[in-house]
Short mmCIF file of C-alpha atoms in Angstrom, two decimals:
data_model
loop_
_atom_site.label_atom_id
_atom_site.label_comp_id
_atom_site.label_asym_id
_atom_site.label_seq_id
_atom_site.Cartn_x
_atom_site.Cartn_y
_atom_site.Cartn_z
CA MET K 108 -8.61 25.18 42.23
CA THR K 109 -8.14 25.87 38.54
CA ALA K 110 -8.44 23.22 35.84
CA ARG K 111 -4.77 23.64 34.93
CA ARG K 112 -3.67 23.03 38.52
CA VAL K 113 -5.74 19.88 38.71
CA LEU K 114 -4.16 18.65 35.49
CA TYR K 115 -0.66 19.38 36.86
CA LEU K 116 -1.40 17.55 40.12
CA LEU K 117 -2.70 14.48 38.31
CA SER K 118 0.27 14.50 35.93
CA ALA K 119 2.71 14.93 38.81
CA ALA K 120 1.19 11.81 40.48
CA ALA K 121 1.68 9.85 37.21
CA ALA K 122 5.26 11.12 36.90
CA ALA K 123 6.05 10.14 40.46
CA ALA K 124 4.71 6.65 39.86
CA ALA K 125 6.83 6.34 36.75
CA LEU K 126 9.92 7.14 38.82
CA LEU K 127 9.05 4.54 41.48
CA PRO K 128 10.97 1.57 40.02
CA VAL K 129 14.23 3.53 39.77
CA ALA K 130 13.70 4.92 43.29
CA VAL K 131 13.23 1.36 44.57
CA LEU K 132 16.14 -0.19 42.76
CA LEU K 133 18.76 2.36 43.82
CA PRO K 134 18.87 1.63 47.60
CA LEU K 135 18.22 -2.06 47.05
CA GLY K 136 20.93 -2.55 44.42
CA ILE K 137 23.62 -0.33 45.96
CA GLY K 138 23.77 -2.52 49.05
CA ALA K 139 24.18 -5.76 47.08
CA GLU K 140 27.42 -7.74 47.04
CA LEU K 141 28.26 -8.52 43.43
CA ALA K 142 31.91 -8.68 42.57
CA LEU K 143 33.21 -7.37 39.28
CA ASP K 144 34.58 -10.76 38.29
CA ALA K 145 35.00 -12.67 35.04
CA ARG K 146 31.38 -13.76 35.13
CA SER K 147 30.05 -10.21 35.46
CA LEU K 148 32.27 -9.13 32.58
CA GLU K 149 31.02 -12.06 30.51
CA ILE K 150 27.38 -11.04 31.04
CA LEU K 151 28.18 -7.46 30.04
CA LEU K 152 30.10 -8.63 27.00
CA ASN K 153 27.31 -11.02 25.94
CA THR K 154 24.70 -8.27 26.27
CA VAL K 155 26.70 -5.73 24.29
CA LEU K 156 27.74 -8.29 21.65
CA LEU K 157 24.16 -9.46 21.08
CA THR K 158 23.01 -5.85 20.79
CA VAL K 159 25.76 -4.82 18.35
CA LEU K 160 25.28 -7.94 16.14
CA THR K 161 21.50 -7.53 16.12
CA VAL K 162 21.86 -3.84 15.15
CA VAL K 163 24.20 -4.78 12.30
CA GLY K 164 21.90 -7.52 11.11
CA ALA K 165 18.80 -5.33 11.32
CA VAL K 166 20.53 -2.56 9.29
CA LEU K 167 21.76 -4.99 6.62
CA LEU K 168 18.26 -6.40 6.31
CA GLY K 169 16.12 -3.34 6.89
CA VAL K 170 17.84 -0.78 4.66
CA PRO K 171 17.60 -2.79 1.37
CA LEU K 172 14.01 -3.71 2.12
CA ALA K 173 13.26 -0.06 2.88
CA LEU K 174 14.69 0.92 -0.54
CA ALA K 175 12.64 -1.81 -2.20
CA THR K 176 9.33 -0.88 -0.54
CA ALA K 177 9.81 2.91 -0.76
CA CYS K 178 11.36 3.47 -4.18
CA ALA K 179 11.40 0.34 -6.32
CA ASP K 180 8.68 -0.65 -8.79
CA LEU K 181 7.75 -3.88 -7.05
CA PRO K 182 4.36 -5.46 -7.72
CA LEU K 183 2.02 -5.42 -4.68
CA ARG K 184 4.34 -3.01 -2.89
CA ARG K 185 1.78 -2.11 -0.18
CA PHE K 186 1.27 -5.81 0.54
CA TRP K 187 4.98 -6.41 0.98
CA LEU K 188 5.29 -3.34 3.23
CA GLY K 189 2.55 -4.67 5.50
CA ALA K 190 3.94 -8.21 5.52
CA LEU K 191 7.49 -7.03 6.24
CA THR K 192 6.44 -4.77 9.14
CA ALA K 193 4.06 -7.38 10.65
CA PRO K 194 6.87 -9.02 12.73
CA LEU K 195 6.65 -5.98 15.04
CA ALA K 196 3.22 -7.34 16.13
CA VAL K 197 4.70 -10.74 17.03
CA PRO K 198 6.45 -11.21 20.38
CA SER K 199 10.04 -12.13 19.65
CA TYR K 200 9.88 -15.01 22.17
CA LEU K 201 7.34 -16.73 19.97
CA GLY K 202 9.78 -16.62 17.10
CA ALA K 203 12.56 -17.80 19.35
CA PHE K 204 10.42 -20.73 20.55
CA ALA K 205 9.56 -21.72 16.97
CA TRP K 206 13.19 -21.50 15.74
CA PHE K 207 14.49 -23.28 18.81
CA ALA K 208 12.15 -26.20 18.18
CA ALA K 209 12.43 -26.23 14.38
CA LEU K 210 16.21 -26.43 13.98
CA GLY K 211 18.88 -28.86 15.13
CA PRO K 212 19.02 -32.67 15.49
CA GLY K 213 15.55 -33.95 16.23
CA GLY K 214 13.98 -30.65 15.39
CA GLU K 215 10.71 -30.25 13.53
CA ILE K 216 12.40 -29.65 10.16
CA GLU K 217 14.45 -32.81 10.46
CA GLN K 218 11.44 -34.85 11.59
CA LEU K 219 9.19 -33.56 8.84
CA LEU K 220 11.59 -33.15 5.89
CA GLY K 221 14.60 -35.20 6.87
CA LEU K 222 16.91 -32.21 6.48
CA ALA K 223 19.74 -31.84 8.95
CA THR K 224 20.02 -28.28 10.27
CA PRO K 225 22.29 -26.59 12.82
CA ARG K 226 20.93 -25.83 16.28
CA ALA K 227 19.50 -22.41 17.00
CA ARG K 228 21.22 -21.79 20.31
CA GLY K 229 23.50 -19.30 22.03
CA LEU K 230 24.65 -16.06 20.47
CA ALA K 231 24.01 -17.18 16.88
CA GLY K 232 20.43 -18.24 17.58
CA ALA K 233 19.63 -15.15 19.63
CA THR K 234 21.12 -12.83 17.00
CA LEU K 235 19.15 -14.57 14.23
CA VAL K 236 15.80 -14.23 16.04
CA MET K 237 16.39 -10.73 17.32
CA THR K 238 17.38 -9.55 13.85
CA LEU K 239 14.30 -11.07 12.26
CA TYR K 240 11.92 -9.43 14.77
CA THR K 241 13.59 -6.00 15.03
CA PHE K 242 14.61 -5.16 11.46
CA PRO K 243 11.18 -3.54 10.81
CA PHE K 244 12.28 -0.68 13.09
CA VAL K 245 15.07 0.12 10.63
CA LEU K 246 12.82 -0.52 7.63
CA LEU K 247 10.17 1.97 8.84
CA THR K 248 12.52 4.76 9.94
CA THR K 249 14.69 4.42 6.81
CA ARG K 250 11.66 4.30 4.54
CA ALA K 251 10.31 7.50 6.14
CA ALA K 252 13.60 9.21 5.35
CA LEU K 253 13.66 7.86 1.80
CA VAL K 254 10.21 8.94 0.78
CA SER K 255 11.10 12.58 1.65
CA LEU K 256 14.21 12.67 -0.57
CA ASP K 257 14.29 14.76 -3.72
CA ALA K 258 15.10 12.57 -6.72
CA SER K 259 16.71 15.49 -8.54
CA VAL K 260 19.85 15.08 -6.42
CA VAL K 261 20.15 11.46 -7.56
CA ASP K 262 19.58 12.49 -11.18
CA ALA K 263 22.40 15.02 -10.88
CA ALA K 264 24.71 12.36 -9.49
CA ARG K 265 23.83 10.04 -12.38
CA THR K 266 24.56 12.72 -14.94
CA LEU K 267 27.98 13.20 -13.39
CA GLY K 268 28.85 9.56 -14.12
CA LEU K 269 27.76 7.64 -10.98
CA SER K 270 26.08 4.30 -11.52
CA LEU K 271 22.75 3.63 -9.84
CA ARG K 272 24.52 1.60 -7.18
CA GLY K 273 27.06 4.34 -6.63
CA ALA K 274 24.30 6.98 -6.37
CA LEU K 275 22.48 4.94 -3.81
CA LEU K 276 25.62 4.33 -1.71
CA ARG K 277 27.11 7.83 -2.03
CA VAL K 278 24.06 10.07 -2.28
CA VAL K 279 20.81 8.42 -1.11
CA LEU K 280 21.89 6.41 1.97
CA PRO K 281 24.08 9.21 3.48
CA ARG K 282 21.10 11.56 3.32
CA ALA K 283 18.93 8.91 5.00
CA ARG K 284 21.49 8.28 7.74
CA LYS K 285 19.40 9.89 10.51
CA GLY K 286 16.51 7.57 9.73
CA ILE K 287 18.82 4.55 9.67
CA ALA K 288 20.40 5.64 12.95
CA ALA K 289 16.98 6.15 14.61
CA GLY K 290 15.92 2.61 13.62
CA ALA K 291 19.23 1.13 14.75
CA LEU K 292 18.87 2.78 18.20
CA LEU K 293 15.32 1.36 18.51
CA VAL K 294 16.72 -2.08 17.70
CA ALA K 295 19.42 -1.63 20.34
CA LEU K 296 16.85 -0.58 22.92
CA TYR K 297 14.57 -3.58 22.15
CA THR K 298 17.48 -6.00 22.25
CA LEU K 299 18.77 -4.75 25.58
CA SER K 300 15.27 -5.04 27.08
CA ASP K 301 14.30 -8.44 25.67
CA PHE K 302 14.12 -11.36 28.05
CA GLY K 303 12.40 -14.20 26.20
CA THR K 304 14.73 -14.63 23.23
CA PRO K 305 18.05 -14.82 25.13
CA ALA K 306 16.42 -17.07 27.75
CA ILE K 307 15.00 -19.47 25.20
CA MET K 308 18.20 -19.49 23.23
CA ARG K 309 20.09 -20.12 26.56
CA PHE K 310 22.34 -17.14 26.12
CA ASP K 311 23.33 -15.31 29.28
CA THR K 312 22.55 -11.62 29.02
CA PHE K 313 21.49 -9.19 31.78
CA THR K 314 17.80 -9.99 31.41
CA ARG K 315 18.30 -13.74 31.75
CA ILE K 316 20.67 -13.48 34.70
CA ILE K 317 18.39 -11.06 36.50
CA TYR K 318 15.67 -13.67 36.31
CA VAL K 319 18.02 -16.41 37.51
CA GLU K 320 19.09 -14.25 40.52
CA TYR K 321 15.45 -13.54 41.34
CA ASN K 322 14.62 -17.25 41.36
CA ALA K 323 17.69 -17.87 43.60
CA PHE K 324 16.23 -15.34 46.09
CA GLY K 325 19.03 -12.89 45.30
CA LEU K 326 16.75 -9.91 44.94
CA ASP K 327 19.45 -7.42 45.88
CA ARG K 328 21.80 -8.84 43.21
CA ALA K 329 18.96 -8.82 40.71
CA ALA K 330 18.42 -5.18 41.56
CA LEU K 331 22.09 -4.33 41.06
CA LEU K 332 22.14 -6.14 37.69
CA SER K 333 18.95 -4.25 36.77
CA LEU K 334 20.65 -0.94 37.53
CA GLN K 335 23.61 -1.94 35.33
CA LEU K 336 21.19 -2.81 32.53
CA LEU K 337 19.42 0.53 33.04
CA VAL K 338 22.70 2.36 32.50
CA LEU K 339 22.98 0.74 29.04
CA VAL K 340 19.34 1.52 28.26
CA LEU K 341 19.71 5.17 29.31
CA ALA K 342 22.83 5.50 27.14
CA VAL K 343 20.84 4.34 24.11
CA LEU K 344 17.94 6.65 25.01
CA ALA K 345 20.36 9.59 25.30
CA LEU K 346 21.71 8.83 21.83
CA GLU K 347 18.21 8.58 20.46
CA ALA K 348 17.23 11.88 22.01
CA GLY K 349 20.20 13.54 20.29
CA LEU K 350 18.91 12.57 16.87
CA ARG K 351 17.02 15.18 14.92
CA SER K 352 15.33 14.35 11.66
CA GLU K 353 16.47 16.27 8.60
CA ARG K 354 13.77 17.78 6.42
CA GLU K 355 14.37 17.76 2.71
CA PRO K 356 12.93 20.50 0.52
CA PRO K 357 9.88 19.25 -1.41
CA GLY K 358 10.58 17.65 -4.78
CA ARG K 359 9.97 14.66 -6.98
CA GLY K 360 10.02 11.35 -5.15
CA LEU K 361 12.82 8.87 -5.83
CA ALA K 362 11.74 6.00 -8.14
CA LEU K 363 13.91 3.00 -9.00
CA ARG K 364 13.22 0.80 -12.00
CA LEU K 365 14.48 -2.71 -11.40
CA SER K 366 15.48 -5.17 -14.11
CA PRO K 367 13.50 -8.44 -14.13
CA ARG K 368 16.41 -10.21 -12.44
CA GLN K 369 16.65 -7.52 -9.69
CA LYS K 370 12.90 -7.58 -9.23
CA ALA K 371 12.90 -11.39 -8.80
CA LEU K 372 15.77 -11.15 -6.34
CA ALA K 373 13.97 -8.48 -4.29
CA LEU K 374 10.74 -10.42 -4.21
CA SER K 375 12.54 -13.62 -3.26
CA ALA K 376 14.32 -11.86 -0.39
CA ALA K 377 11.07 -10.32 0.86
CA ALA K 378 9.29 -13.70 0.66
CA ALA K 379 12.14 -15.39 2.55
CA VAL K 380 11.93 -12.81 5.34
CA VAL K 381 8.16 -13.14 5.64
CA GLY K 382 8.50 -16.91 5.69
CA ALA K 383 11.13 -16.77 8.41
CA THR K 384 9.29 -14.32 10.62
CA LEU K 385 5.60 -15.26 10.14
CA LEU K 386 5.10 -18.48 8.26
CA LEU K 387 7.63 -20.60 10.18
CA PRO K 388 6.17 -19.81 13.64
CA VAL K 389 2.63 -20.38 12.37
CA ALA K 390 3.68 -23.65 10.74
CA VAL K 391 5.45 -24.92 13.82
CA PHE K 392 2.60 -24.04 16.18
CA GLY K 393 0.06 -25.32 13.70
CA LEU K 394 1.96 -28.62 13.39
CA TRP K 395 1.94 -29.01 17.16
CA LEU K 396 -1.81 -28.31 17.23
CA LEU K 397 -2.47 -31.00 14.65
CA ARG K 398 -0.18 -33.44 16.45
CA ASP K 399 -1.13 -32.82 20.10
CA GLY K 400 -4.40 -30.97 19.99
CA VAL K 401 -5.29 -28.85 23.03
CA VAL K 402 -4.13 -31.33 25.66
CA GLY K 403 -3.13 -29.55 28.88
CA PHE K 404 -4.44 -26.19 27.81
CA SER K 405 -7.22 -24.43 29.67
CA TRP K 406 -9.26 -21.68 28.11
CA HIS K 407 -9.12 -20.02 31.53
CA TYR K 408 -5.63 -18.83 30.46
CA VAL K 409 -7.22 -16.61 27.86
CA LEU K 410 -9.39 -14.90 30.50
CA SER K 411 -6.38 -14.65 32.83
CA SER K 412 -4.51 -12.86 30.08
CA ALA K 413 -7.31 -10.59 28.93
CA TYR K 414 -8.60 -9.53 32.34
CA PRO K 415 -5.45 -7.81 33.72
CA SER K 416 -4.60 -6.51 30.25
CA LEU K 417 -8.02 -4.88 29.95
CA LEU K 418 -7.71 -3.41 33.46
CA ALA K 419 -4.31 -2.00 32.50
CA ALA K 420 -5.64 -0.60 29.25
CA LEU K 421 -8.50 1.18 30.95
CA THR K 422 -6.32 2.51 33.74
CA THR K 423 -3.63 3.82 31.42
CA ALA K 424 -6.32 5.55 29.33
CA LEU K 425 -7.64 7.31 32.43
CA VAL K 426 -4.15 8.29 33.52
CA ALA K 427 -3.05 9.34 30.06
CA LEU K 428 -5.95 11.80 29.60
CA PRO K 429 -4.86 14.46 32.18
CA VAL K 430 -1.18 13.96 31.25
CA ALA K 431 -1.89 14.64 27.57
CA PHE K 432 -3.96 17.75 28.32
CA ALA K 433 -1.38 19.02 30.83
CA ALA K 434 1.35 18.65 28.20
CA ARG K 435 -0.63 20.98 25.98
CA SER K 436 -1.17 23.59 28.67
CA GLY K 437 2.36 24.63 29.54
CA ARG K 438 6.09 23.88 29.98
CA LEU K 439 5.59 22.11 33.32
CA GLY K 440 3.00 19.85 31.80
CA ARG K 441 5.40 18.91 28.97
CA LEU K 442 8.12 18.14 31.45
CA LEU K 443 5.77 15.89 33.48
CA GLU K 444 4.71 14.11 30.32
CA ARG K 445 8.35 13.33 29.45
CA VAL K 446 8.89 11.89 32.90
CA THR K 447 6.06 9.42 32.37
CA TYR K 448 7.97 8.04 29.32
CA ILE K 449 10.61 6.60 31.71
CA GLY K 450 8.53 3.45 32.24
CA PHE K 451 8.74 2.45 28.58
CA GLY K 452 12.53 2.56 28.72
CA ILE K 453 12.63 0.23 31.74
CA PRO K 454 12.86 -3.42 30.66
CA GLY K 455 10.03 -5.63 31.84
CA ILE K 456 12.40 -7.81 33.92
CA VAL K 457 13.69 -4.67 35.67
CA MET K 458 10.12 -3.38 36.30
CA GLY K 459 9.17 -6.73 37.71
CA THR K 460 12.20 -6.84 40.02
CA ALA K 461 11.42 -3.36 41.41
CA LEU K 462 7.74 -4.11 42.03
CA VAL K 463 8.53 -7.43 43.68
CA TYR K 464 10.42 -5.43 46.29
CA VAL K 465 7.46 -3.03 46.61
CA GLY K 466 5.19 -5.99 47.19
CA LEU K 467 7.48 -7.44 49.90
CA ARG K 468 7.38 -4.09 51.68
CA LEU K 469 3.63 -3.70 51.27
CA GLU K 470 2.53 -7.26 51.98
CA PRO K 471 -1.13 -6.79 51.03
CA LEU K 472 0.07 -6.08 47.45
CA TYR K 473 2.48 -9.02 47.15
CA GLN K 474 1.55 -11.53 44.45
CA THR K 475 -1.77 -9.76 43.74
CA LEU K 476 -3.42 -8.88 40.51
CA ALA K 477 -3.20 -5.20 41.46
CA LEU K 478 0.58 -5.32 41.50
CA LEU K 479 0.66 -7.00 38.08
CA VAL K 480 -1.72 -4.40 36.59
CA MET K 481 0.43 -1.69 38.16
CA ALA K 482 3.45 -3.04 36.32
CA TYR K 483 1.59 -3.03 33.01
CA VAL K 484 0.42 0.58 33.60
CA LEU K 485 3.84 1.95 34.53
CA ARG K 486 5.53 0.14 31.69
CA PHE K 487 3.07 0.94 28.90
CA LEU K 488 1.68 4.32 29.98
CA PRO K 489 3.79 6.16 27.34
CA LEU K 490 1.88 4.29 24.58
CA ALA K 491 -1.43 5.70 25.79
CA VAL K 492 0.00 9.15 26.49
CA GLY K 493 1.60 9.41 23.05
CA SER K 494 -1.56 8.38 21.18
CA THR K 495 -3.83 10.61 23.33
CA ARG K 496 -1.46 13.55 23.02
CA ALA K 497 -1.62 13.31 19.25
CA SER K 498 -5.44 13.63 19.39
CA VAL K 499 -5.31 16.46 21.91
CA GLU K 500 -2.92 18.41 19.63
CA ARG K 501 -5.61 18.36 16.96
CA LEU K 502 -8.13 20.17 19.17
CA THR K 503 -8.83 23.83 18.67
CA GLY K 504 -10.34 26.23 21.12
CA ASP K 505 -13.18 27.24 18.76
CA LEU K 506 -15.54 24.41 19.54
CA THR K 507 -14.88 24.47 23.28
CA GLY K 508 -15.27 28.22 23.31
CA ALA K 509 -18.56 27.95 21.42
CA ALA K 510 -19.84 25.44 23.96
CA ARG K 511 -18.87 27.70 26.85
CA SER K 512 -20.51 30.70 25.22
CA LEU K 513 -23.74 28.68 24.93
CA GLY K 514 -23.76 28.15 28.70
CA ALA K 515 -21.93 24.85 29.12
CA GLY K 516 -19.66 24.59 32.12
CA PRO K 517 -16.00 23.38 31.89
CA LEU K 518 -16.85 19.78 32.65
CA GLU K 519 -19.84 19.68 30.30
CA ALA K 520 -17.76 21.27 27.50
CA PHE K 521 -15.02 18.69 28.07
CA ALA K 522 -17.49 15.71 28.16
CA ARG K 523 -19.56 16.78 25.15
CA VAL K 524 -16.96 18.43 22.90
CA SER K 525 -13.33 17.64 23.77
CA LEU K 526 -13.64 14.04 24.91
CA PRO K 527 -15.46 12.77 21.74
CA LEU K 528 -12.74 14.36 19.59
CA VAL K 529 -9.96 12.78 21.68
CA ARG K 530 -11.62 9.41 22.02
CA PRO K 531 -10.11 7.81 18.84
CA GLY K 532 -6.56 8.47 20.12
CA LEU K 533 -7.54 7.25 23.57
CA VAL K 534 -8.90 4.01 22.09
CA ALA K 535 -5.81 3.54 19.96
CA GLY K 536 -3.56 3.98 23.00
CA ALA K 537 -5.69 1.58 25.09
CA ALA K 538 -5.47 -1.02 22.27
CA LEU K 539 -1.69 -0.72 22.22
CA VAL K 540 -1.50 -1.16 25.99
CA PHE K 541 -3.81 -4.19 25.79
CA LEU K 542 -1.61 -5.70 23.07
CA GLU K 543 1.60 -5.20 24.97
CA ALA K 544 0.23 -6.36 28.29
CA MET K 545 -1.25 -9.54 26.74
CA ARG K 546 2.21 -10.59 25.50
CA GLU K 547 4.38 -9.21 28.30
CA LEU K 548 6.46 -12.07 29.63
CA PRO K 549 9.11 -11.13 32.22
CA ALA K 550 7.02 -8.80 34.44
CA THR K 551 4.20 -11.38 34.32
CA LEU K 552 6.54 -14.19 35.43
CA LEU K 553 7.74 -12.19 38.41
CA LEU K 554 4.52 -10.57 39.55
CA ARG K 555 1.61 -12.86 38.71
CA PRO K 556 -0.40 -14.25 41.67
CA THR K 557 0.12 -17.85 42.72
CA ASP K 558 -1.48 -20.33 40.32
CA PHE K 559 -2.41 -17.46 37.98
CA GLU K 560 -1.25 -18.25 34.46
CA THR K 561 -1.53 -16.08 31.41
CA LEU K 562 -0.98 -17.18 27.83
CA ALA K 563 2.64 -15.87 28.01
CA SER K 564 3.45 -17.46 31.36
CA TYR K 565 1.90 -20.80 30.32
CA LEU K 566 3.98 -20.73 27.16
CA TRP K 567 7.08 -20.22 29.32
CA LEU K 568 6.07 -23.13 31.62
CA VAL K 569 5.70 -25.60 28.76
CA TYR K 570 9.03 -24.43 27.33
CA GLU K 571 10.79 -25.07 30.64
CA ALA K 572 9.07 -28.48 30.93
CA GLY K 573 10.08 -29.40 27.35
CA GLN K 574 6.43 -30.07 26.41
CA PHE K 575 6.60 -28.05 23.21
CA GLY K 576 3.37 -29.43 21.75
CA ARG K 577 1.37 -27.71 24.49
CA ALA K 578 2.63 -24.34 23.26
CA ALA K 579 0.50 -24.57 20.11
CA VAL K 580 -2.71 -22.95 21.29
CA PRO K 581 -1.19 -20.11 23.42
CA GLY K 582 1.30 -19.36 20.69
CA LEU K 583 -1.33 -19.06 17.92
CA LEU K 584 -3.67 -17.11 20.20
CA LEU K 585 -0.95 -14.60 21.08
CA MET K 586 -0.24 -14.08 17.38
CA LEU K 587 -3.94 -13.63 16.68
CA VAL K 588 -4.42 -11.14 19.54
CA SER K 589 -1.42 -9.19 18.33
CA GLY K 590 -2.91 -8.88 14.86
CA VAL K 591 -6.37 -7.89 16.12
CA ALA K 592 -4.98 -5.22 18.45
CA VAL K 593 -2.90 -3.69 15.66
CA VAL K 594 -6.03 -3.54 13.42
CA VAL K 595 -7.95 -1.84 16.18
CA MET K 596 -5.15 0.68 16.66
CA LEU K 597 -4.88 1.48 12.97
CA SER K 598 -8.65 1.75 12.63
CA ALA K 599 -8.87 4.23 15.51
CA GLU K 600 -6.06 6.35 14.00
CA ALA K 601 -7.78 6.31 10.60
CA ARG K 602 -11.02 7.55 12.23
CA ALA K 603 -9.08 10.29 13.97
CA ASP K 604 -7.54 11.41 10.68
CA ALA K 605 -10.93 11.35 8.97
CA ARG K 606 -12.48 13.55 11.67
CA THR K 607 -9.57 15.96 11.42
CA ALA K 608 -9.97 16.19 7.66
CA VAL K 609 -13.65 17.01 8.08
#
């Protein structure tokens, strides 16, 4: 059997596994009895409304900040870019937990400062939190579009009488519309898939009601709701696939000189956003830690989080390797690679619902660590595949051919030449999987073994019990782990780029 055929067989197995949740949900959900009543329409309306409002908020926040960090002469611009994109490393449910506890009568702000604040609940609270933790998608995609623009077009518009504001609105932003749209669709996809924020804010969307139905032993109804949510997710993915980035001809980069007043306003806005997304959660969890200490927390939860996450990271790295090489070897391999990306489009609550049914059918798997790791692998495999594929694309046949000409067999050439060159991307992908698995909430709640608590599930338990002070340690640890994993990922990518340059 040829090496290519082995790669295709392994990739086909990974693709089949990625399709498993959808294959399970279809027969289970179609047989469910769920009337299209006012309640069903309310859930659909709530989900769509939260998604639309979050997209609008993320665009209104992300586009100006993208302009400021890409084109304006702000001091410490690289620092602000890093600080403004850091919320992507923070699970949104941590922000929701902090905002839920900080605002409203009896909230932490009122207790500490004596200031009366409105409650963060319902649609308003969910929209606020989702906007704060998704706007970096818009910032990054818009910024990527802005840095490629040729400033000469803006100069021509200014010479024709347009003000700077008019040039930005009528020339710059229209040419960056594909980047803005790409970020907006990522925000929509994240919002549709998120479970923790709507649940904490007590706002009924598909993800929250699926969890309620599961707890009420309505697995078939949860499956049908999951299929309805998948339709919305697939619609967003279809729109995203239809976007094609526009390449500008090379030219002078756009540079904006701000007045002192404009510069102060931009810095104040950036500082306010960083405070709302990073400093407030750290302050709230830190206050709880000082007030309540580590009462009720067991450090065993850290091991319970790290162990399945590490298993998932190692497994996805092993699975991603043949998929990435197969994608390079032919059209069929590229098709199989695309199929493995389905898992990342499936919300965690939907993945959990599907695999619960698998566990019920295969009783030895039910409520086992293996089923939980399987959920992590299926959901986050695209992260490892994408990172590994990027490293594989950098390979050339020269070194491998030289090794073969010196007498090395195919396996030896792969182990001694190809694998060391691909390893940085593999490590980066595994780090991403580890990060996402550590903070995955809905799939963990549905699939974890009995009496097996992770940091995320323990955080959820103390929220439901109203014992907010006990959330301090897991909340701070999850934020720390997120930051460390991102540093590992970026370091691995930097090493890969350095090797390529050499």
